[in-house]
JSON list of C-alpha atoms in Angstrom, two decimals:
[
{"chain": "A", "resi": 282, "resn": "MET", "atom": "CA", "xyz": [20.42, -3.08, -15.58]},
{"chain": "A", "resi": 283, "resn": "SER", "atom": "CA", "xyz": [17.74, 0.17, -15.77]},
{"chain": "A", "resi": 284, "resn": "CYS", "atom": "CA", "xyz": [15.00, 1.49, -13.15]},
{"chain": "A", "resi": 285, "resn": "HIS", "atom": "CA", "xyz": [12.49, 2.64, -14.08]},
{"chain": "A", "resi": 286, "resn": "VAL", "atom": "CA", "xyz": [9.47, 4.79, -12.80]},
{"chain": "A", "resi": 287, "resn": "LEU", "atom": "CA", "xyz": [5.77, 5.01, -14.32]},
{"chain": "A", "resi": 288, "resn": "CYS", "atom": "CA", "xyz": [3.25, 7.44, -14.08]},
{"chain": "A", "resi": 289, "resn": "ALA", "atom": "CA", "xyz": [0.07, 7.93, -14.66]},
{"chain": "A", "resi": 290, "resn": "HIS", "atom": "CA", "xyz": [-2.60, 10.44, -14.35]},
{"chain": "A", "resi": 291, "resn": "SER", "atom": "CA", "xyz": [-6.04, 11.91, -15.12]},
{"chain": "A", "resi": 292, "resn": "ASP", "atom": "CA", "xyz": [-5.30, 15.17, -16.37]},
{"chain": "A", "resi": 293, "resn": "THR", "atom": "CA", "xyz": [-2.53, 15.50, -19.15]},
{"chain": "A", "resi": 294, "resn": "GLY", "atom": "CA", "xyz": [-0.47, 18.32, -17.33]},
{"chain": "A", "resi": 295, "resn": "VAL", "atom": "CA", "xyz": [-0.08, 16.73, -14.46]},
{"chain": "A", "resi": 296, "resn": "VAL", "atom": "CA", "xyz": [1.62, 13.77, -15.98]},
{"chain": "A", "resi": 297, "resn": "GLU", "atom": "CA", "xyz": [3.49, 16.31, -18.47]},
{"chain": "A", "resi": 298, "resn": "ARG", "atom": "CA", "xyz": [5.14, 18.17, -15.36]},
{"chain": "A", "resi": 299, "resn": "LEU", "atom": "CA", "xyz": [5.69, 15.67, -13.46]},
{"chain": "A", "resi": 300, "resn": "GLU", "atom": "CA", "xyz": [7.81, 13.74, -16.07]},
{"chain": "A", "resi": 301, "resn": "ARG", "atom": "CA", "xyz": [9.74, 17.10, -16.89]},
{"chain": "A", "resi": 302, "resn": "ALA", "atom": "CA", "xyz": [10.66, 17.12, -13.28]},
{"chain": "A", "resi": 303, "resn": "LEU", "atom": "CA", "xyz": [11.59, 13.88, -12.58]},
{"chain": "A", "resi": 304, "resn": "ARG", "atom": "CA", "xyz": [13.92, 14.21, -16.02]},
{"chain": "A", "resi": 305, "resn": "GLU", "atom": "CA", "xyz": [14.87, 16.93, -14.56]},
{"chain": "A", "resi": 306, "resn": "HIS", "atom": "CA", "xyz": [15.94, 15.36, -10.76]},
{"chain": "A", "resi": 307, "resn": "ALA", "atom": "CA", "xyz": [17.29, 12.17, -12.40]},
{"chain": "A", "resi": 308, "resn": "GLY", "atom": "CA", "xyz": [16.69, 11.53, -15.69]},
{"chain": "A", "resi": 309, "resn": "GLY", "atom": "CA", "xyz": [20.67, 10.49, -16.75]},
{"chain": "A", "resi": 310, "resn": "ILE", "atom": "CA", "xyz": [19.31, 7.10, -13.99]},
{"chain": "A", "resi": 311, "resn": "LEU", "atom": "CA", "xyz": [15.85, 6.99, -13.99]},
{"chain": "A", "resi": 312, "resn": "ARG", "atom": "CA", "xyz": [13.83, 5.88, -17.58]},
{"chain": "A", "resi": 313, "resn": "ILE", "atom": "CA", "xyz": [10.38, 7.51, -17.22]},
{"chain": "A", "resi": 314, "resn": "GLY", "atom": "CA", "xyz": [7.15, 6.47, -18.44]},
{"chain": "A", "resi": 315, "resn": "VAL", "atom": "CA", "xyz": [4.08, 7.86, -19.07]},
{"chain": "A", "resi": 316, "resn": "HIS", "atom": "CA", "xyz": [1.18, 5.49, -19.06]},
{"chain": "A", "resi": 317, "resn": "ALA", "atom": "CA", "xyz": [-2.48, 6.81, -20.17]},
{"chain": "A", "resi": 318, "resn": "ASP", "atom": "CA", "xyz": [-4.57, 4.50, -17.93]},
{"chain": "A", "resi": 319, "resn": "ALA", "atom": "CA", "xyz": [-4.12, 1.76, -15.80]},
{"chain": "A", "resi": 320, "resn": "GLU", "atom": "CA", "xyz": [-3.85, -1.66, -18.31]},
{"chain": "A", "resi": 321, "resn": "SER", "atom": "CA", "xyz": [-1.08, 0.76, -20.34]},
{"chain": "A", "resi": 322, "resn": "LEU", "atom": "CA", "xyz": [0.89, 0.97, -16.96]},
{"chain": "A", "resi": 323, "resn": "LEU", "atom": "CA", "xyz": [0.55, -2.56, -15.90]},
{"chain": "A", "resi": 324, "resn": "ALA", "atom": "CA", "xyz": [1.35, -4.39, -18.47]},
{"chain": "A", "resi": 325, "resn": "ALA", "atom": "CA", "xyz": [4.45, -2.00, -18.98]},
{"chain": "A", "resi": 326, "resn": "GLY", "atom": "CA", "xyz": [5.53, -2.83, -15.57]},
{"chain": "A", "resi": 327, "resn": "LEU", "atom": "CA", "xyz": [5.15, -6.70, -15.72]},
{"chain": "A", "resi": 328, "resn": "HIS", "atom": "CA", "xyz": [6.86, -7.16, -18.72]},
{"chain": "A", "resi": 329, "resn": "ILE", "atom": "CA", "xyz": [10.24, -4.75, -17.68]},
{"chain": "A", "resi": 330, "resn": "GLN", "atom": "CA", "xyz": [10.34, -7.39, -14.64]},
{"chain": "A", "resi": 331, "resn": "GLU", "atom": "CA", "xyz": [10.32, -9.66, -17.23]},
{"chain": "A", "resi": 332, "resn": "ASP", "atom": "CA", "xyz": [13.05, -8.52, -18.75]},
{"chain": "A", "resi": 333, "resn": "GLY", "atom": "CA", "xyz": [15.07, -8.57, -15.76]},
{"chain": "A", "resi": 334, "resn": "GLU", "atom": "CA", "xyz": [14.70, -4.45, -15.07]},
{"chain": "A", "resi": 335, "resn": "ASP", "atom": "CA", "xyz": [13.03, -2.93, -11.62]},
{"chain": "A", "resi": 336, "resn": "VAL", "atom": "CA", "xyz": [10.13, -0.62, -11.37]},
{"chain": "A", "resi": 337, "resn": "ALA", "atom": "CA", "xyz": [11.06, 1.43, -8.32]},
{"chain": "A", "resi": 338, "resn": "MET", "atom": "CA", "xyz": [8.10, 4.01, -8.39]},
{"chain": "A", "resi": 339, "resn": "VAL", "atom": "CA", "xyz": [4.50, 4.66, -9.59]},
{"chain": "A", "resi": 340, "resn": "PHE", "atom": "CA", "xyz": [3.01, 7.57, -9.71]},
{"chain": "A", "resi": 341, "resn": "CYS", "atom": "CA", "xyz": [-1.07, 7.43, -10.29]},
{"chain": "A", "resi": 342, "resn": "ASP", "atom": "CA", "xyz": [-4.07, 9.02, -9.13]},
{"chain": "A", "resi": 343, "resn": "LEU", "atom": "CA", "xyz": [-7.32, 7.33, -8.42]},
{"chain": "A", "resi": 344, "resn": "PRO", "atom": "CA", "xyz": [-9.77, 6.38, -10.22]},
{"chain": "A", "resi": 345, "resn": "ILE", "atom": "CA", "xyz": [-7.22, 5.99, -12.92]},
{"chain": "A", "resi": 346, "resn": "ALA", "atom": "CA", "xyz": [-8.62, 5.18, -16.19]},
{"chain": "A", "resi": 347, "resn": "GLY", "atom": "CA", "xyz": [-9.65, 1.09, -16.46]},
{"chain": "A", "resi": 348, "resn": "MET", "atom": "CA", "xyz": [-9.45, 0.52, -12.95]},
{"chain": "A", "resi": 349, "resn": "GLU", "atom": "CA", "xyz": [-12.09, 1.64, -10.28]},
{"chain": "A", "resi": 350, "resn": "GLY", "atom": "CA", "xyz": [-11.38, 3.38, -6.88]},
{"chain": "A", "resi": 351, "resn": "ASP", "atom": "CA", "xyz": [-7.55, 1.75, -5.47]},
{"chain": "A", "resi": 352, "resn": "ASP", "atom": "CA", "xyz": [-8.03, -0.69, -7.69]},
{"chain": "A", "resi": 353, "resn": "LEU", "atom": "CA", "xyz": [-4.80, -0.87, -9.06]},
{"chain": "A", "resi": 354, "resn": "PHE", "atom": "CA", "xyz": [-2.77, 0.04, -6.40]},
{"chain": "A", "resi": 355, "resn": "ARG", "atom": "CA", "xyz": [-4.04, -3.55, -5.20]},
{"chain": "A", "resi": 356, "resn": "THR", "atom": "CA", "xyz": [-3.40, -4.89, -8.29]},
{"chain": "A", "resi": 357, "resn": "LEU", "atom": "CA", "xyz": [0.41, -3.70, -8.40]},
{"chain": "A", "resi": 358, "resn": "LYS", "atom": "CA", "xyz": [0.48, -4.89, -4.24]},
{"chain": "A", "resi": 359, "resn": "GLY", "atom": "CA", "xyz": [-1.25, -8.50, -5.27]},
{"chain": "A", "resi": 360, "resn": "GLU", "atom": "CA", "xyz": [1.49, -8.67, -8.09]},
{"chain": "A", "resi": 361, "resn": "SER", "atom": "CA", "xyz": [4.27, -10.76, -6.60]},
{"chain": "A", "resi": 362, "resn": "SER", "atom": "CA", "xyz": [6.74, -8.84, -9.28]},
{"chain": "A", "resi": 363, "resn": "LEU", "atom": "CA", "xyz": [6.01, -5.87, -8.58]},
{"chain": "A", "resi": 364, "resn": "ARG", "atom": "CA", "xyz": [5.04, -5.82, -4.93]},
{"chain": "A", "resi": 365, "resn": "GLY", "atom": "CA", "xyz": [7.97, -3.91, -3.71]},
{"chain": "A", "resi": 366, "resn": "THR", "atom": "CA", "xyz": [7.71, -0.84, -6.01]},
{"chain": "A", "resi": 367, "resn": "ARG", "atom": "CA", "xyz": [6.45, 1.92, -4.41]},
{"chain": "A", "resi": 368, "resn": "LYS", "atom": "CA", "xyz": [3.40, 3.44, -4.47]},
{"chain": "A", "resi": 369, "resn": "ILE", "atom": "CA", "xyz": [2.76, 7.00, -4.95]},
{"chain": "A", "resi": 370, "resn": "LEU", "atom": "CA", "xyz": [-1.16, 8.53, -4.56]},
{"chain": "A", "resi": 371, "resn": "LEU", "atom": "CA", "xyz": [-0.73, 11.83, -7.56]},
{"chain": "A", "resi": 372, "resn": "ASP", "atom": "CA", "xyz": [-3.60, 13.43, -5.65]},
{"chain": "A", "resi": 373, "resn": "GLY", "atom": "CA", "xyz": [-4.68, 16.75, -4.22]},
{"chain": "A", "resi": 374, "resn": "ALA", "atom": "CA", "xyz": [-7.79, 15.51, -2.47]},
{"chain": "A", "resi": 375, "resn": "GLU", "atom": "CA", "xyz": [-8.37, 15.58, 1.37]},
{"chain": "A", "resi": 376, "resn": "GLN", "atom": "CA", "xyz": [-6.65, 13.20, 3.02]},
{"chain": "A", "resi": 377, "resn": "THR", "atom": "CA", "xyz": [-9.58, 10.47, 3.82]},
{"chain": "A", "resi": 378, "resn": "ALA", "atom": "CA", "xyz": [-9.91, 7.35, 5.86]},
{"chain": "A", "resi": 379, "resn": "ALA", "atom": "CA", "xyz": [-9.97, 4.74, 3.18]},
{"chain": "A", "resi": 380, "resn": "VAL", "atom": "CA", "xyz": [-6.34, 6.34, 2.16]},
{"chain": "A", "resi": 381, "resn": "ASP", "atom": "CA", "xyz": [-4.96, 6.06, 5.87]},
{"chain": "A", "resi": 382, "resn": "GLU", "atom": "CA", "xyz": [-5.64, 2.89, 5.38]},
{"chain": "A", "resi": 383, "resn": "LEU", "atom": "CA", "xyz": [-3.35, 1.88, 2.28]},
{"chain": "A", "resi": 384, "resn": "LEU", "atom": "CA", "xyz": [-0.98, 4.07, 3.37]},
{"chain": "A", "resi": 385, "resn": "GLN", "atom": "CA", "xyz": [-0.97, 1.64, 6.80]},
{"chain": "A", "resi": 386, "resn": "ARG", "atom": "CA", "xyz": [-1.37, -1.85, 5.04]},
{"chain": "A", "resi": 387, "resn": "GLY", "atom": "CA", "xyz": [1.65, -1.12, 2.12]},
{"chain": "A", "resi": 388, "resn": "VAL", "atom": "CA", "xyz": [-0.93, -0.47, -0.41]},
{"chain": "A", "resi": 389, "resn": "MET", "atom": "CA", "xyz": [0.47, 2.52, -0.89]},
{"chain": "A", "resi": 390, "resn": "HIS", "atom": "CA", "xyz": [3.38, 4.65, -0.17]},
{"chain": "A", "resi": 391, "resn": "ALA", "atom": "CA", "xyz": [3.29, 8.00, 0.12]},
{"chain": "A", "resi": 392, "resn": "ARG", "atom": "CA", "xyz": [1.13, 10.52, -1.57]},
{"chain": "A", "resi": 393, "resn": "LEU", "atom": "CA", "xyz": [1.61, 13.68, -3.06]},
{"chain": "A", "resi": 394, "resn": "ASP", "atom": "CA", "xyz": [-0.32, 16.20, -4.29]},
{"chain": "A", "resi": 395, "resn": "PRO", "atom": "CA", "xyz": [-0.33, 17.62, -8.06]},
{"chain": "A", "resi": 396, "resn": "ASP", "atom": "CA", "xyz": [0.61, 20.65, -7.74]},
{"chain": "A", "resi": 397, "resn": "PHE", "atom": "CA", "xyz": [3.81, 19.30, -5.99]},
{"chain": "A", "resi": 398, "resn": "GLU", "atom": "CA", "xyz": [6.93, 21.40, -5.12]},
{"chain": "A", "resi": 399, "resn": "ASP", "atom": "CA", "xyz": [10.32, 20.38, -6.67]},
{"chain": "A", "resi": 400, "resn": "GLU", "atom": "CA", "xyz": [11.85, 20.05, -3.33]},
{"chain": "A", "resi": 401, "resn": "ARG", "atom": "CA", "xyz": [8.54, 18.27, -2.18]},
{"chain": "A", "resi": 402, "resn": "LEU", "atom": "CA", "xyz": [9.24, 15.79, -5.11]},
{"chain": "A", "resi": 403, "resn": "GLN", "atom": "CA", "xyz": [13.39, 15.74, -4.94]},
{"chain": "A", "resi": 404, "resn": "LYS", "atom": "CA", "xyz": [12.03, 14.93, -0.62]},
{"chain": "A", "resi": 405, "resn": "LEU", "atom": "CA", "xyz": [10.00, 12.08, -1.46]},
{"chain": "A", "resi": 406, "resn": "LEU", "atom": "CA", "xyz": [11.44, 10.91, -4.23]},
{"chain": "A", "resi": 407, "resn": "LYS", "atom": "CA", "xyz": [14.47, 10.22, -2.45]},
{"chain": "A", "resi": 408, "resn": "SER", "atom": "CA", "xyz": [13.52, 8.39, 0.46]},
{"chain": "A", "resi": 409, "resn": "GLN", "atom": "CA", "xyz": [11.31, 6.25, -1.34]},
{"chain": "A", "resi": 410, "resn": "LEU", "atom": "CA", "xyz": [14.18, 5.26, -3.53]},
{"chain": "A", "resi": 411, "resn": "THR", "atom": "CA", "xyz": [16.33, 5.02, -1.02]},
{"chain": "A", "resi": 412, "resn": "ASP", "atom": "CA", "xyz": [14.02, 2.78, 0.63]},
{"chain": "A", "resi": 413, "resn": "TYR", "atom": "CA", "xyz": [12.90, 0.95, -2.62]},
{"chain": "A", "resi": 414, "resn": "VAL", "atom": "CA", "xyz": [16.72, 0.04, -2.67]},
{"chain": "A", "resi": 415, "resn": "VAL", "atom": "CA", "xyz": [17.33, -0.77, 0.95]},
{"chain": "A", "resi": 416, "resn": "ASN", "atom": "CA", "xyz": [14.57, -3.45, 1.37]},
{"chain": "A", "resi": 417, "resn": "ILE", "atom": "CA", "xyz": [13.88, -5.01, -1.90]},
{"chain": "A", "resi": 418, "resn": "ALA", "atom": "CA", "xyz": [16.75, -4.01, -4.10]},
{"chain": "A", "resi": 419, "resn": "PRO", "atom": "CA", "xyz": [20.35, -3.80, -2.84]},
{"chain": "A", "resi": 420, "resn": "HIS", "atom": "CA", "xyz": [21.57, -4.97, -6.39]},
{"chain": "A", "resi": 421, "resn": "LEU", "atom": "CA", "xyz": [20.57, -1.31, -7.20]},
{"chain": "A", "resi": 422, "resn": "MET", "atom": "CA", "xyz": [22.79, 0.94, -4.84]},
{"chain": "A", "resi": 423, "resn": "ASP", "atom": "CA", "xyz": [25.51, 1.66, -6.99]},
{"chain": "A", "resi": 424, "resn": "GLU", "atom": "CA", "xyz": [23.28, 2.60, -10.29]},
{"chain": "A", "resi": 425, "resn": "LEU", "atom": "CA", "xyz": [21.04, 5.11, -7.90]},
{"chain": "A", "resi": 426, "resn": "HIS", "atom": "CA", "xyz": [23.71, 5.95, -5.51]},
{"chain": "A", "resi": 427, "resn": "THR", "atom": "CA", "xyz": [23.52, 9.52, -6.54]},
{"chain": "A", "resi": 428, "resn": "LEU", "atom": "CA", "xyz": [19.45, 10.12, -5.53]},
{"chain": "A", "resi": 429, "resn": "LEU", "atom": "CA", "xyz": [19.05, 8.37, -2.23]},
{"chain": "A", "resi": 430, "resn": "ASP", "atom": "CA", "xyz": [19.67, 9.17, 1.08]},
{"chain": "A", "resi": 431, "resn": "LEU", "atom": "CA", "xyz": [22.96, 7.68, 2.19]},
{"chain": "A", "resi": 432, "resn": "HIS", "atom": "CA", "xyz": [22.77, 8.93, 5.58]},
{"chain": "A", "resi": 433, "resn": "VAL", "atom": "CA", "xyz": [20.00, 6.31, 6.34]},
{"chain": "A", "resi": 434, "resn": "LEU", "atom": "CA", "xyz": [22.62, 3.78, 5.53]},
{"chain": "A", "resi": 435, "resn": "ALA", "atom": "CA", "xyz": [24.46, 5.06, 8.13]}
]
C-alpha cells in the first residue's frame, strides 16, 4: 500500500523546493506528486483513492490554476474519498479572517509559508501525518511509523 502527498503551487520554484524537502525527509516512504493545476491534482487524488491507496496530504496555494479562491480545499473536503486528506495552504499572505474560518471549519488543516524552514516542514509533516494516521488511516501505522509523532499516541 502506498501513501501519497500531492503538491501544486503557482510558483514552480516553491513546488520544486517543497518536493525536494519532502523527498529528503520522507521520499522513501511517501510518494510525492507535483501538479500544475487544480484539475490534475484532483484527478490524481481520485485516481489514487480508486486504486485503494491513500492521499495523506495536499499542499497548494490560493488561488490555484483551474479553480478560484478556496474551491480546491472545499472540493477535497466535499469528496468523500478525500475528505480526510490533510490540506495545507502553502501561502505567505497575511492570515485573514477567511483563512481562519477555513482552518476552524476543517476545510484546511494547516498553513505553511512558501519560504518555510526545513524544521517547520518536518514538524508540520509529523503532526499532520500523525493526525491522519490516528484519525483516518490506522492501517498505515506500520508503513509510516518513522514519520509519526509516537509520543502523541502514548
